[in-house]
Short mmCIF file of C-alpha atoms in Angstrom, two decimals:
data_model
loop_
_atom_site.label_atom_id
_atom_site.label_comp_id
_atom_site.label_asym_id
_atom_site.label_seq_id
_atom_site.Cartn_x
_atom_site.Cartn_y
_atom_site.Cartn_z
CA MET O 1 -26.18 -29.60 21.60
CA LYS O 2 -23.15 -29.15 23.20
CA ARG O 3 -19.95 -28.18 22.32
CA TYR O 4 -16.52 -26.18 24.44
CA LEU O 5 -13.62 -24.16 23.08
CA VAL O 6 -10.07 -24.99 24.87
CA LEU O 7 -6.97 -23.71 25.33
CA GLU O 8 -4.15 -24.81 25.62
CA ASP O 9 -3.18 -23.34 29.35
CA GLY O 10 -6.01 -25.29 30.16
CA GLN O 11 -8.95 -22.58 30.61
CA GLN O 12 -12.59 -24.31 28.85
CA TYR O 13 -15.42 -22.69 27.61
CA VAL O 14 -18.95 -24.04 27.00
CA GLY O 15 -21.28 -22.91 24.69
CA GLU O 16 -23.71 -24.00 21.77
CA ALA O 17 -22.68 -25.91 18.97
CA PHE O 18 -23.20 -24.97 15.69
CA GLY O 19 -21.80 -25.39 11.85
CA ALA O 20 -20.50 -28.70 10.74
CA ASP O 21 -19.88 -31.43 13.77
CA VAL O 22 -16.26 -31.81 13.92
CA VAL O 23 -12.94 -31.40 16.02
CA ALA O 24 -10.40 -28.52 15.40
CA THR O 25 -7.84 -27.05 16.27
CA GLY O 26 -5.76 -23.61 15.66
CA GLU O 27 -4.46 -20.50 16.77
CA LEU O 28 -7.14 -18.77 18.26
CA VAL O 29 -7.27 -15.84 17.11
CA PHE O 30 -9.34 -12.84 17.07
CA SER O 31 -10.80 -10.16 15.24
CA THR O 32 -12.18 -6.88 16.27
CA GLY O 33 -14.34 -5.85 12.53
CA MET O 34 -17.97 -4.85 13.79
CA SER O 35 -19.43 -6.50 10.01
CA GLY O 36 -17.41 -8.38 7.18
CA TYR O 37 -17.15 -11.88 8.84
CA GLN O 38 -18.06 -13.45 5.64
CA GLU O 39 -15.20 -11.25 4.01
CA SER O 40 -13.30 -12.69 6.96
CA ILE O 41 -14.88 -16.31 6.66
CA THR O 42 -13.60 -16.55 3.26
CA ASP O 43 -9.90 -14.42 3.74
CA GLN O 44 -6.82 -17.72 3.98
CA SER O 45 -4.48 -16.13 5.82
CA TYR O 46 -6.86 -17.04 8.51
CA ASN O 47 -6.10 -20.65 7.44
CA GLY O 48 -5.17 -23.02 10.35
CA GLU O 49 -7.34 -20.29 12.73
CA ILE O 50 -9.58 -21.04 14.43
CA LEU O 51 -11.32 -16.69 14.84
CA MET O 52 -12.92 -15.61 17.14
CA PHE O 53 -15.37 -12.46 16.44
CA THR O 54 -15.66 -10.04 19.00
CA TYR O 55 -18.64 -7.79 18.53
CA PRO O 56 -21.52 -9.53 20.23
CA LEU O 57 -24.08 -10.60 16.74
CA ILE O 58 -23.01 -12.67 13.98
CA GLY O 59 -24.19 -14.31 11.27
CA ASN O 60 -27.33 -11.47 10.92
CA TYR O 61 -27.31 -10.76 6.92
CA GLY O 62 -26.61 -14.34 6.33
CA MET O 63 -23.80 -15.07 3.48
CA ASN O 64 -24.46 -13.62 -0.04
CA ARG O 65 -22.68 -14.82 -3.74
CA ASP O 66 -20.80 -12.11 -4.32
CA ASP O 67 -17.99 -11.14 -0.51
CA SER O 68 -16.31 -14.12 -0.43
CA GLU O 69 -12.93 -13.57 -0.51
CA SER O 70 -11.16 -16.76 -1.41
CA ILE O 71 -13.10 -20.38 -3.16
CA THR O 72 -12.76 -22.50 0.49
CA PRO O 73 -12.07 -21.38 3.28
CA THR O 74 -9.52 -22.47 5.20
CA CYS O 75 -9.55 -21.42 8.94
CA ARG O 76 -10.58 -24.34 11.76
CA GLY O 77 -13.10 -23.08 12.39
CA ILE O 78 -15.18 -20.08 14.08
CA VAL O 79 -16.69 -18.41 18.00
CA VAL O 80 -19.23 -16.17 18.61
CA HIS O 81 -20.92 -14.66 21.52
CA GLU O 82 -24.76 -14.96 19.41
CA LEU O 83 -25.20 -16.77 16.52
CA ALA O 84 -28.99 -14.79 14.36
CA ARG O 85 -31.11 -17.04 14.63
CA ARG O 86 -32.11 -16.07 10.92
CA SER O 87 -30.34 -13.78 8.72
CA SER O 88 -32.27 -11.02 7.07
CA ASN O 89 -30.68 -9.67 3.88
CA TRP O 90 -32.14 -8.46 0.93
CA ARG O 91 -28.51 -10.74 -0.90
CA ALA O 92 -27.89 -13.69 1.60
CA ASP O 93 -28.33 -16.16 -0.05
CA LEU O 94 -27.61 -18.80 2.52
CA SER O 95 -27.01 -18.76 7.03
CA LEU O 96 -23.52 -18.64 8.40
CA ASP O 97 -24.82 -22.30 9.83
CA ASP O 98 -24.94 -23.83 6.67
CA TYR O 99 -22.28 -22.18 5.01
CA LEU O 100 -20.00 -23.33 7.81
CA LYS O 101 -22.08 -26.60 7.28
CA GLN O 102 -21.22 -26.87 3.68
CA HIS O 103 -17.00 -26.54 4.08
CA GLN O 104 -16.98 -28.02 7.63
CA ILE O 105 -15.85 -25.33 9.91
CA PRO O 106 -17.54 -25.85 12.52
CA GLY O 107 -19.03 -23.07 15.19
CA ILE O 108 -19.45 -22.43 18.20
CA SER O 109 -22.33 -19.86 20.14
CA GLY O 110 -22.90 -18.82 23.73
CA ILE O 111 -18.70 -17.77 24.03
CA ASP O 112 -18.20 -14.47 26.24
CA THR O 113 -15.29 -13.88 23.13
CA ARG O 114 -14.48 -9.53 24.77
CA ALA O 115 -13.25 -11.84 28.36
CA VAL O 116 -12.13 -14.49 26.05
CA THR O 117 -10.17 -11.77 24.15
CA ARG O 118 -9.39 -10.76 27.01
CA HIS O 119 -7.65 -13.68 27.88
CA ILE O 120 -5.26 -13.64 24.92
CA ARG O 121 -4.46 -10.24 25.02
CA GLU O 122 -2.76 -11.13 28.15
CA LYS O 123 -1.89 -14.83 28.05
CA GLY O 124 -0.68 -14.10 24.20
CA ALA O 125 -1.18 -16.51 21.37
CA LEU O 126 -3.03 -19.62 22.63
CA LYS O 127 -3.56 -23.34 20.25
CA ALA O 128 -7.17 -23.65 21.25
CA THR O 129 -9.08 -27.06 20.10
CA LEU O 130 -13.21 -27.09 18.87
CA VAL O 131 -14.34 -29.94 20.93
CA ASN O 132 -17.82 -31.59 21.95
CA GLU O 133 -16.64 -33.50 24.65
CA VAL O 134 -13.64 -32.92 27.34
CA THR O 135 -12.28 -36.01 28.48
CA GLU O 136 -8.74 -35.95 30.58
CA GLU O 137 -6.37 -36.14 27.74
CA THR O 138 -7.67 -32.89 25.70
CA VAL O 139 -5.16 -30.86 27.05
CA ALA O 140 -2.43 -32.95 26.82
CA GLN O 141 -3.47 -33.39 23.63
CA LEU O 142 -4.08 -30.43 22.65
CA GLN O 143 -0.48 -28.81 24.47
CA ALA O 144 1.34 -32.23 22.11
CA THR O 145 -0.71 -30.62 18.52
CA ILE O 146 1.92 -29.17 16.47
CA LEU O 147 0.11 -26.90 14.49
CA PRO O 148 1.52 -26.70 10.08
CA THR O 149 3.19 -24.22 9.74
CA ASN O 150 2.76 -25.17 5.18
CA GLN O 151 -0.62 -23.25 5.44
CA VAL O 152 0.34 -21.08 1.65
CA ALA O 153 1.12 -24.76 0.58
CA THR O 154 -2.35 -24.80 1.28
CA SER O 155 -4.09 -21.72 -0.36
CA THR O 156 -2.28 -20.90 -2.72
CA THR O 157 -3.22 -22.09 -6.02
CA GLN O 158 -1.54 -25.00 -8.25
CA THR O 159 -1.99 -24.02 -11.56
CA PRO O 160 -1.59 -20.25 -13.21
CA TYR O 161 -4.80 -18.60 -14.00
CA PRO O 162 -5.20 -15.49 -15.90
CA SER O 163 -7.24 -12.42 -14.85
CA PRO O 164 -7.26 -11.17 -18.46
CA ALA O 165 -7.77 -7.25 -20.07
CA MET O 166 -6.20 -5.09 -21.85
CA GLY O 167 -4.04 -2.97 -19.43
CA ARG O 168 -0.41 -2.79 -18.23
CA LYS O 169 0.04 -6.56 -16.92
CA ILE O 170 0.60 -7.30 -14.12
CA VAL O 171 1.87 -10.99 -12.60
CA VAL O 172 0.15 -11.15 -9.08
CA VAL O 173 2.24 -14.12 -6.99
CA ASP O 174 -0.43 -15.66 -4.45
CA PHE O 175 0.56 -17.01 -0.63
CA GLY O 176 -3.28 -16.66 -0.39
CA LEU O 177 -4.61 -14.13 -2.05
CA LYS O 178 -7.88 -12.20 -0.88
CA HIS O 179 -10.20 -11.74 -4.22
CA SER O 180 -10.41 -8.46 -3.24
CA ILE O 181 -7.27 -7.38 -4.60
CA LEU O 182 -7.79 -9.12 -8.24
CA ARG O 183 -11.32 -7.37 -8.11
CA GLU O 184 -9.02 -4.03 -6.64
CA LEU O 185 -6.40 -4.28 -10.22
CA ASN O 186 -9.16 -5.58 -12.68
CA GLN O 187 -10.59 -2.27 -12.35
CA ARG O 188 -7.87 -0.87 -13.38
CA GLN O 189 -8.32 -2.37 -15.98
CA CYS O 190 -4.54 -4.77 -15.53
CA ASN O 191 -4.20 -7.47 -17.39
CA VAL O 192 -3.34 -10.53 -14.44
CA THR O 193 -1.79 -13.33 -14.52
CA VAL O 194 -2.17 -15.26 -11.09
CA LEU O 195 0.71 -17.51 -9.99
CA PRO O 196 1.52 -20.69 -7.54
CA ALA O 197 3.63 -19.52 -4.05
CA THR O 198 6.20 -21.47 -5.82
CA ALA O 199 7.28 -19.28 -8.91
CA THR O 200 10.69 -18.39 -10.02
CA ALA O 201 11.86 -14.88 -10.40
CA ALA O 202 12.32 -17.11 -14.21
CA ASP O 203 8.91 -17.92 -14.10
CA VAL O 204 7.60 -14.85 -13.47
CA LEU O 205 10.11 -12.51 -15.58
CA ALA O 206 8.33 -15.14 -18.28
CA LEU O 207 5.43 -13.30 -18.28
CA TYR O 208 7.07 -9.95 -18.70
CA PRO O 209 5.47 -8.48 -16.19
CA ASP O 210 4.74 -4.25 -16.09
CA GLY O 211 5.19 -5.01 -12.21
CA VAL O 212 4.35 -8.11 -10.04
CA LEU O 213 2.28 -8.11 -6.89
CA LEU O 214 2.50 -10.13 -4.41
CA SER O 215 -0.16 -11.10 -2.94
CA ASN O 216 -1.16 -11.60 1.21
CA GLY O 217 -1.13 -15.65 2.77
CA PRO O 218 -1.94 -17.38 5.90
CA GLY O 219 0.94 -18.39 8.42
CA ASP O 220 4.48 -17.73 9.66
CA PRO O 221 6.48 -15.94 6.49
CA LYS O 222 10.09 -17.82 7.63
CA ALA O 223 7.85 -21.24 6.34
CA VAL O 224 8.17 -19.82 2.68
CA PRO O 225 11.91 -18.96 2.01
CA SER O 226 11.16 -20.15 -1.72
CA ALA O 227 9.74 -16.74 -1.87
CA LEU O 228 12.17 -14.63 -1.72
CA ALA O 229 15.05 -15.29 -4.06
CA MET O 230 12.06 -14.81 -6.47
CA ILE O 231 11.58 -10.86 -4.82
CA ARG O 232 15.64 -10.84 -4.99
CA GLU O 233 15.53 -10.84 -8.62
CA VAL O 234 12.32 -9.20 -9.82
CA GLU O 235 12.49 -6.40 -7.26
CA ARG O 236 16.30 -5.20 -9.69
CA SER O 237 13.83 -4.98 -12.75
CA VAL O 238 10.03 -4.78 -12.04
CA PRO O 239 8.11 -2.67 -9.91
CA VAL O 240 7.15 -4.70 -6.92
CA PHE O 241 3.81 -4.12 -4.70
CA GLY O 242 3.88 -6.96 -1.90
CA ILE O 243 0.60 -6.90 0.63
CA CYS O 244 0.29 -8.11 4.37
CA LEU O 245 2.23 -11.92 3.93
CA GLY O 246 4.04 -10.15 0.65
CA HIS O 247 5.54 -7.74 2.48
CA GLN O 248 6.82 -9.68 5.47
CA LEU O 249 8.53 -11.38 2.42
CA PHE O 250 9.91 -7.98 0.37
CA ALA O 251 11.02 -7.40 3.87
CA LEU O 252 13.12 -10.63 4.01
CA ALA O 253 14.28 -10.69 0.56
CA ASN O 254 15.88 -7.86 1.81
CA GLY O 255 18.22 -8.44 5.15
CA ALA O 256 15.62 -7.49 7.04
CA ASP O 257 14.16 -10.25 9.84
CA THR O 258 10.73 -10.84 11.00
CA PHE O 259 8.99 -11.89 14.61
CA LYS O 260 5.39 -12.93 16.17
CA MET O 261 3.69 -10.91 17.79
CA LYS O 262 2.09 -11.18 20.73
CA PHE O 263 -1.34 -11.50 19.32
CA GLY O 264 -1.36 -9.80 16.37
CA HIS O 265 -3.36 -6.74 13.73
CA ARG O 266 -6.93 -8.20 13.36
CA GLY O 267 -9.87 -5.55 12.23
CA PHE O 268 -10.24 -2.64 10.10
CA ASN O 269 -9.79 0.33 12.90
CA HIS O 270 -5.92 0.00 12.74
CA PRO O 271 -4.16 3.91 12.64
CA VAL O 272 -1.19 3.53 10.52
CA ARG O 273 0.23 6.88 10.21
CA GLU O 274 2.25 7.74 7.01
CA ILE O 275 5.76 9.04 8.57
CA ALA O 276 6.26 10.88 4.53
CA THR O 277 2.71 13.50 5.22
CA GLY O 278 1.65 12.90 9.06
CA ARG O 279 -1.90 10.89 7.39
CA ILE O 280 -3.35 8.66 9.20
CA ASP O 281 -5.27 6.01 7.47
CA PHE O 282 -7.86 3.75 8.50
CA THR O 283 -6.29 -0.12 7.76
CA SER O 284 -8.22 -3.42 7.47
CA GLN O 285 -5.04 -5.32 8.83
CA ASN O 286 -4.99 -8.86 9.50
CA HIS O 287 -1.14 -10.67 10.25
CA GLY O 288 0.29 -12.29 13.54
CA TYR O 289 4.01 -11.81 12.37
CA ALA O 290 5.60 -8.36 11.95
CA VAL O 291 8.40 -7.03 10.42
CA GLU O 292 11.47 -6.50 13.08
CA ARG O 293 11.96 -2.43 12.75
CA GLN O 294 16.06 -2.92 14.55
CA SER O 295 16.50 -4.92 11.27
CA LEU O 296 16.20 -2.30 8.84
CA ALA O 297 18.95 -0.45 9.62
CA ALA O 298 21.55 -2.84 7.81
CA THR O 299 18.50 -3.14 4.78
CA GLU O 300 18.33 -0.63 1.30
CA LEU O 301 14.46 -0.20 3.04
CA MET O 302 13.22 2.42 4.76
CA VAL O 303 9.71 2.53 6.78
CA THR O 304 6.94 4.41 4.90
CA HIS O 305 4.39 3.71 7.65
CA GLU O 306 3.35 3.11 11.50
CA GLU O 307 0.96 1.82 13.40
CA ILE O 308 0.09 5.00 15.59
CA ASN O 309 -0.68 2.51 18.59
CA ASP O 310 1.76 0.45 19.19
CA GLN O 311 4.71 1.36 16.37
CA THR O 312 4.57 -1.36 14.25
CA VAL O 313 5.79 -1.57 10.68
CA GLU O 314 3.43 -0.83 8.62
CA GLY O 315 4.78 -0.53 5.21
CA LEU O 316 8.21 -0.07 2.90
CA ARG O 317 10.17 1.31 0.33
CA HIS O 318 13.43 -0.06 -0.98
CA ARG O 319 15.66 2.43 -1.98
CA GLN O 320 17.13 1.59 -5.04
CA TYR O 321 14.70 -0.21 -6.81
CA PRO O 322 10.74 0.84 -7.26
CA ALA O 323 9.12 -1.20 -4.61
CA PHE O 324 7.00 -0.70 -1.86
CA SER O 325 5.18 -2.39 0.87
CA VAL O 326 2.65 -2.85 2.98
CA GLN O 327 1.27 -4.68 6.69
CA TYR O 328 -2.45 -3.89 5.92
CA HIS O 329 -4.80 -3.99 3.85
CA PRO O 330 -5.41 -1.06 0.93
CA ASP O 331 -7.70 -3.83 -0.92
CA ALA O 332 -9.72 -3.44 2.37
CA ALA O 333 -12.91 -6.32 1.88
CA PRO O 334 -13.75 -5.99 4.76
CA GLY O 335 -12.48 -2.90 6.51
CA PRO O 336 -12.22 0.95 5.55
CA HIS O 337 -10.97 1.42 1.57
CA ASP O 338 -8.67 4.52 3.05
CA ALA O 339 -5.43 3.00 1.08
CA ALA O 340 -7.16 2.41 -1.84
CA HIS O 341 -4.61 4.45 -3.52
CA LEU O 342 -1.86 2.42 -3.36
CA PHE O 343 -3.47 0.73 -5.91
CA ASP O 344 -3.16 3.66 -7.74
CA GLU O 345 0.87 4.12 -6.67
CA PHE O 346 0.71 1.53 -8.59
CA MET O 347 0.03 1.95 -11.15
CA ASP O 348 1.60 5.46 -11.17
CA LEU O 349 5.01 3.52 -9.96
CA ILE O 350 4.98 1.11 -13.17
CA ASP O 351 4.20 4.06 -15.08
CA THR O 352 6.94 5.86 -13.44
CA HIS O 353 9.52 2.93 -13.76
CA LYS O 354 8.17 2.06 -17.69
CA LEU O 355 9.41 5.91 -18.72
CA THR O 356 13.01 6.08 -16.90
CA ALA O 357 13.48 2.70 -18.16
CA GLN O 358 12.70 3.20 -22.26
CA GLU O 359 15.47 6.72 -21.60
CA ARG O 360 17.58 3.91 -20.72
CA ASN O 361 17.17 1.93 -23.43
CA ARG O 362 17.90 4.95 -25.78
CA HIS O 363 21.13 6.22 -23.99
CA HIS O 364 22.67 3.02 -24.61
CA ALA O 365 21.26 2.21 -28.42
CA MET C 1 -14.60 25.41 -17.42
CA ALA C 2 -12.93 25.07 -15.73
CA ARG C 3 -11.81 21.49 -15.01
CA GLU C 4 -10.10 20.06 -12.34
CA ILE C 5 -7.54 17.28 -12.71
CA ILE C 6 -5.46 16.67 -9.47
CA ASP C 7 -7.46 16.42 -6.71
CA ALA C 8 -5.71 17.97 -2.83
CA MET C 9 -5.24 13.70 -1.98
CA THR C 10 -3.97 13.19 -5.61
CA MET C 11 -1.83 16.45 -4.82
CA ARG C 12 0.13 14.77 -1.86
CA ARG C 13 0.39 11.11 -2.86
CA VAL C 14 2.11 12.48 -6.34
CA LEU C 15 4.68 14.83 -3.84
CA THR C 16 5.68 11.53 -1.57
CA ARG C 17 5.82 9.22 -4.39
CA ILE C 18 8.09 12.60 -6.02
CA THR C 19 9.92 12.22 -2.54
CA TYR C 20 10.89 8.59 -2.38
CA GLU C 21 11.57 9.07 -6.39
CA ILE C 22 14.21 11.07 -5.03
CA ILE C 23 16.02 8.86 -2.85
CA GLU C 24 16.05 6.01 -4.89
CA LYS C 25 17.91 7.68 -7.32
CA ASN C 26 20.47 9.37 -5.67
CA LYS C 27 22.43 7.18 -3.31
CA GLY C 28 22.74 9.45 -0.37
CA VAL C 29 20.73 12.83 0.05
CA ASP C 30 23.27 14.38 2.14
CA ASN C 31 23.96 16.39 -1.01
CA LEU C 32 20.87 17.57 -1.91
CA VAL C 33 19.19 21.05 -2.56
CA PHE C 34 15.92 22.09 -3.63
CA VAL C 35 15.56 25.30 -5.47
CA GLY C 36 11.96 25.84 -5.23
CA ILE C 37 10.91 28.36 -9.08
CA LYS C 38 8.87 31.77 -7.51
CA THR C 39 6.14 31.71 -5.34
CA ARG C 40 4.34 27.75 -6.03
CA GLY C 41 7.57 25.86 -6.92
CA ILE C 42 8.59 27.06 -3.26
CA TYR C 43 5.75 24.96 -1.74
CA ILE C 44 6.77 21.74 -3.26
CA ALA C 45 9.92 22.49 -2.50
CA GLN C 46 9.19 22.91 1.64
CA ARG C 47 7.03 20.09 1.05
CA LEU C 48 9.55 17.93 -0.83
CA ALA C 49 11.96 18.77 2.62
CA THR C 50 9.37 18.01 4.45
CA ARG C 51 8.33 14.69 3.50
CA LEU C 52 11.91 14.29 3.49
CA ALA C 53 12.89 14.72 7.11
CA GLN C 54 10.10 12.70 8.42
CA LEU C 55 11.25 9.78 6.44
CA GLU C 56 15.40 10.31 6.78
CA ASN C 57 15.63 12.51 9.21
CA ILE C 58 17.29 15.49 7.07
CA GLU C 59 17.02 18.40 6.84
CA VAL C 60 17.47 19.39 3.25
CA PRO C 61 18.27 22.80 2.64
CA VAL C 62 15.71 25.16 0.67
CA GLY C 63 15.68 27.64 -1.60
CA SER C 64 14.43 30.15 -4.31
CA LEU C 65 14.64 31.82 -7.46
CA ASP C 66 11.82 34.31 -8.26
CA ILE C 67 11.35 34.30 -12.22
CA THR C 68 9.63 37.14 -13.33
CA LEU C 69 7.68 36.12 -16.84
CA TYR C 70 6.45 38.79 -19.28
CA ARG C 71 3.81 37.20 -20.86
CA ASP C 72 0.75 38.09 -21.54
CA ASP C 73 -2.51 36.91 -19.81
CA TYR C 74 -2.96 33.45 -21.90
CA HIS C 75 0.07 30.98 -22.24
CA ALA C 76 0.61 32.12 -26.11
CA ALA C 77 3.02 29.08 -26.46
CA SER C 78 5.64 31.71 -28.44
CA VAL C 79 6.76 34.28 -25.58
CA THR C 80 7.54 37.50 -27.05
CA ALA C 81 10.22 38.00 -24.39
CA ASP C 82 11.80 35.86 -22.39
CA PRO C 83 11.53 35.52 -18.59
CA ASP C 84 13.94 37.11 -16.28
CA VAL C 85 15.50 36.51 -13.27
CA LYS C 86 14.61 39.47 -10.54
CA ALA C 87 15.87 37.10 -6.89
CA ALA C 88 17.60 34.37 -6.11
CA ASP C 89 17.42 33.19 -2.73
CA ILE C 90 19.78 30.24 -2.18
CA PRO C 91 20.50 29.92 1.89
CA VAL C 92 24.42 27.57 0.49
CA ASP C 93 27.02 27.68 -1.47
CA ILE C 94 25.62 25.38 -4.27
CA THR C 95 29.36 25.04 -5.45
CA GLY C 96 29.58 21.06 -5.69
CA LYS C 97 26.18 20.06 -4.06
CA HIS C 98 22.88 18.47 -5.80
CA ILE C 99 19.82 20.34 -7.03
CA ILE C 100 17.17 19.48 -7.29
CA LEU C 101 14.96 22.46 -9.28
CA ILE C 102 11.34 22.47 -9.12
CA ASP C 103 8.22 23.96 -10.53
CA ASP C 104 4.86 23.71 -10.63
CA VAL C 105 4.27 23.21 -13.93
CA LEU C 106 7.06 22.78 -17.68
CA PHE C 107 6.03 24.30 -20.29
CA THR C 108 7.75 25.24 -23.19
CA GLY C 109 10.99 25.00 -20.53
CA ARG C 110 11.91 29.19 -20.22
CA THR C 111 11.32 29.33 -17.13
CA VAL C 112 13.56 26.47 -16.27
CA ARG C 113 16.42 27.96 -18.57
CA ALA C 114 15.47 31.10 -16.61
CA ALA C 115 16.81 29.18 -13.41
CA LEU C 116 19.46 26.91 -15.17
CA ASP C 117 21.47 30.60 -16.24
CA GLU C 118 20.49 31.78 -12.32
CA LEU C 119 22.31 28.50 -11.47
CA MET C 120 25.02 29.33 -13.16
CA ASP C 121 25.62 32.26 -12.34
CA LEU C 122 25.95 31.42 -8.69
CA GLY C 123 28.42 28.85 -8.46
CA ARG C 124 28.95 25.21 -9.86
CA PRO C 125 26.59 22.56 -8.87
CA ALA C 126 27.71 19.16 -9.21
CA LYS C 127 24.44 18.40 -11.08
CA ILE C 128 21.33 19.46 -11.72
CA SER C 129 18.03 17.98 -11.68
CA LEU C 130 14.53 18.62 -12.28
CA ALA C 131 11.26 18.25 -10.84
CA VAL C 132 7.53 19.34 -11.12
CA LEU C 133 4.20 18.71 -10.84
CA VAL C 134 2.54 19.08 -13.77
CA ASP C 135 4.54 18.28 -17.75
CA ARG C 136 2.08 19.89 -19.96
CA GLY C 137 4.02 19.42 -22.80
CA HIS C 138 5.16 21.91 -26.24
CA ARG C 139 8.72 22.58 -25.38
CA GLU C 140 10.98 24.96 -27.38
CA LEU C 141 13.93 23.29 -25.44
CA PRO C 142 15.60 20.73 -25.11
CA ILE C 143 15.06 20.23 -21.10
CA ARG C 144 13.71 17.91 -19.93
CA PRO C 145 12.35 16.62 -15.78
CA ASP C 146 13.79 13.99 -14.38
CA PHE C 147 10.53 13.61 -11.26
CA ILE C 148 6.93 14.21 -13.20
CA GLY C 149 4.30 13.84 -10.41
CA LYS C 150 1.46 13.71 -13.32
CA ASN C 151 2.03 13.99 -17.35
CA ILE C 152 -1.00 16.04 -18.41
CA PRO C 153 -1.72 16.57 -23.02
CA THR C 154 -2.40 19.07 -23.02
CA SER C 155 -3.14 21.86 -26.25
CA LEU C 156 -2.14 25.28 -26.76
CA ASP C 157 -5.31 27.13 -26.18
CA GLU C 158 -5.35 25.67 -22.71
CA GLN C 159 -4.26 27.07 -19.43
CA VAL C 160 -3.18 24.18 -16.34
CA HIS C 161 -3.32 26.37 -13.00
CA VAL C 162 -2.06 24.87 -9.80
CA GLU C 163 -3.15 25.78 -6.55
CA VAL C 164 -1.74 24.98 -3.16
CA SER C 165 -3.07 24.88 0.01
CA GLU C 166 -0.18 27.82 1.23
CA VAL C 167 -1.49 29.98 -0.95
CA ASP C 168 -4.57 29.77 -1.42
CA GLY C 169 -5.64 28.59 0.52
CA HIS C 170 -6.35 24.64 -1.29
CA ASP C 171 -4.63 21.94 -3.25
CA SER C 172 -5.98 21.08 -6.73
CA VAL C 173 -4.59 21.63 -10.66
CA THR C 174 -6.74 22.03 -13.10
CA ILE C 175 -7.19 22.92 -16.52
CA GLU C 176 -9.65 25.46 -17.97
CA LYS C 177 -10.09 26.25 -22.15
CA LEU C 178 -9.63 29.60 -22.75
CA THR C 179 -12.06 31.93 -25.32
CA LYS C 180 -9.62 34.59 -26.55
#
């Protein structure tokens, strides 16, 4: 069955349908990773987006029970160059095609995804639709479509839940959490409670956390204004670690600004420099927005990490409070583990803060 | 057998964190002077200063104190003679400055006391803080660090070795049980 990928500027590409037989509309984004499509498809940061892979063969190792980053994927559609006819891997439980059918996500194959990527890189982010038939109105309809901005509300958990262990008490505020963040915390014996994105500072502090992690998530950070007051209150007394959307919200809460990038960073080979030491980490990234560097001058934040290709702000640290954030994914999944040490950093920050807090209390006793 | 307790990567991370903490606990870093104690403390001080220069574009003066310890080969907790200051090389007048005294290992506290004496002879700093890469406990004087890389509980018959690439060719901290 034929299927069409139509862009809002009128570009059309014809390909072969796979996955669910439904129409999808969303922003078309590209990921440059060579593998890890399962993690990407289930990453809530792609909520509302049509995800295109530049790597030419997708689906070759199927989908397995272990590598998902969320229970219900929320990306709108999948665009690939070649879909593997059959998956071949000892871990594979089902094919990508069957997985997408199960989750009502349409796919299209036979697209020259690298050519489309070059097109997006020139034009900037574009709305796109996957349809089985192109009519005269398709493009006009697409242009008139206003994409939803409430992706965080549809990705976050609706109710709090625990991920218990016997170590440090961590509250994770879920803006579209990747499971790998919980895996990293569990690996360090953290006693985790996950709260919905709407959690207030009182909700967070009522759990007496040792540290608070602001998770990754989809969309524009300015669409989640309710989180800012929470962050401002929490960072005054508890160590905070922000990842991806959590990083952008941490910046906004402290008076910085964010902007929509031309075509974002999505892939696992983004080199990031740690400014203090000059060390380069290769990082997994997925963001369409970024923190405006100029806007940091008037804040208490300092830049700790930057992308070396385009100097995007990739990490921040508060000058007064034990709080830091990174734009990339130290939890990898998919991608290199270069930056996993940031979770150890968070643990150290928590321990140091505890010591100084104890000392302060002793002096006041 | 010596056991590695801090590898190169962790040492890098720990020194970066101490730099952030120094920024966090000092509103403004203009008044700072770093003073490293004897061999390895000096290199640690220089690394902290480099990080601060990269982050905040500020050149913090780095000085050094050379303190000779009259010690046996193994670190018995009670050292008969107190450490002695041999030479100080500090490029600025320390009066009114906030000095961060930097050493690799904090043990009995006697080295730090000798360093404090020396600093007091040189001028009247507004404040002195202490940063150490490793705090191994067993203090004999009322001294506590403000910035700690790692707390490493030790017994008295253990020895902590800090190696830095500037002198030893690589970065690591090891702990070794001494056999008498």
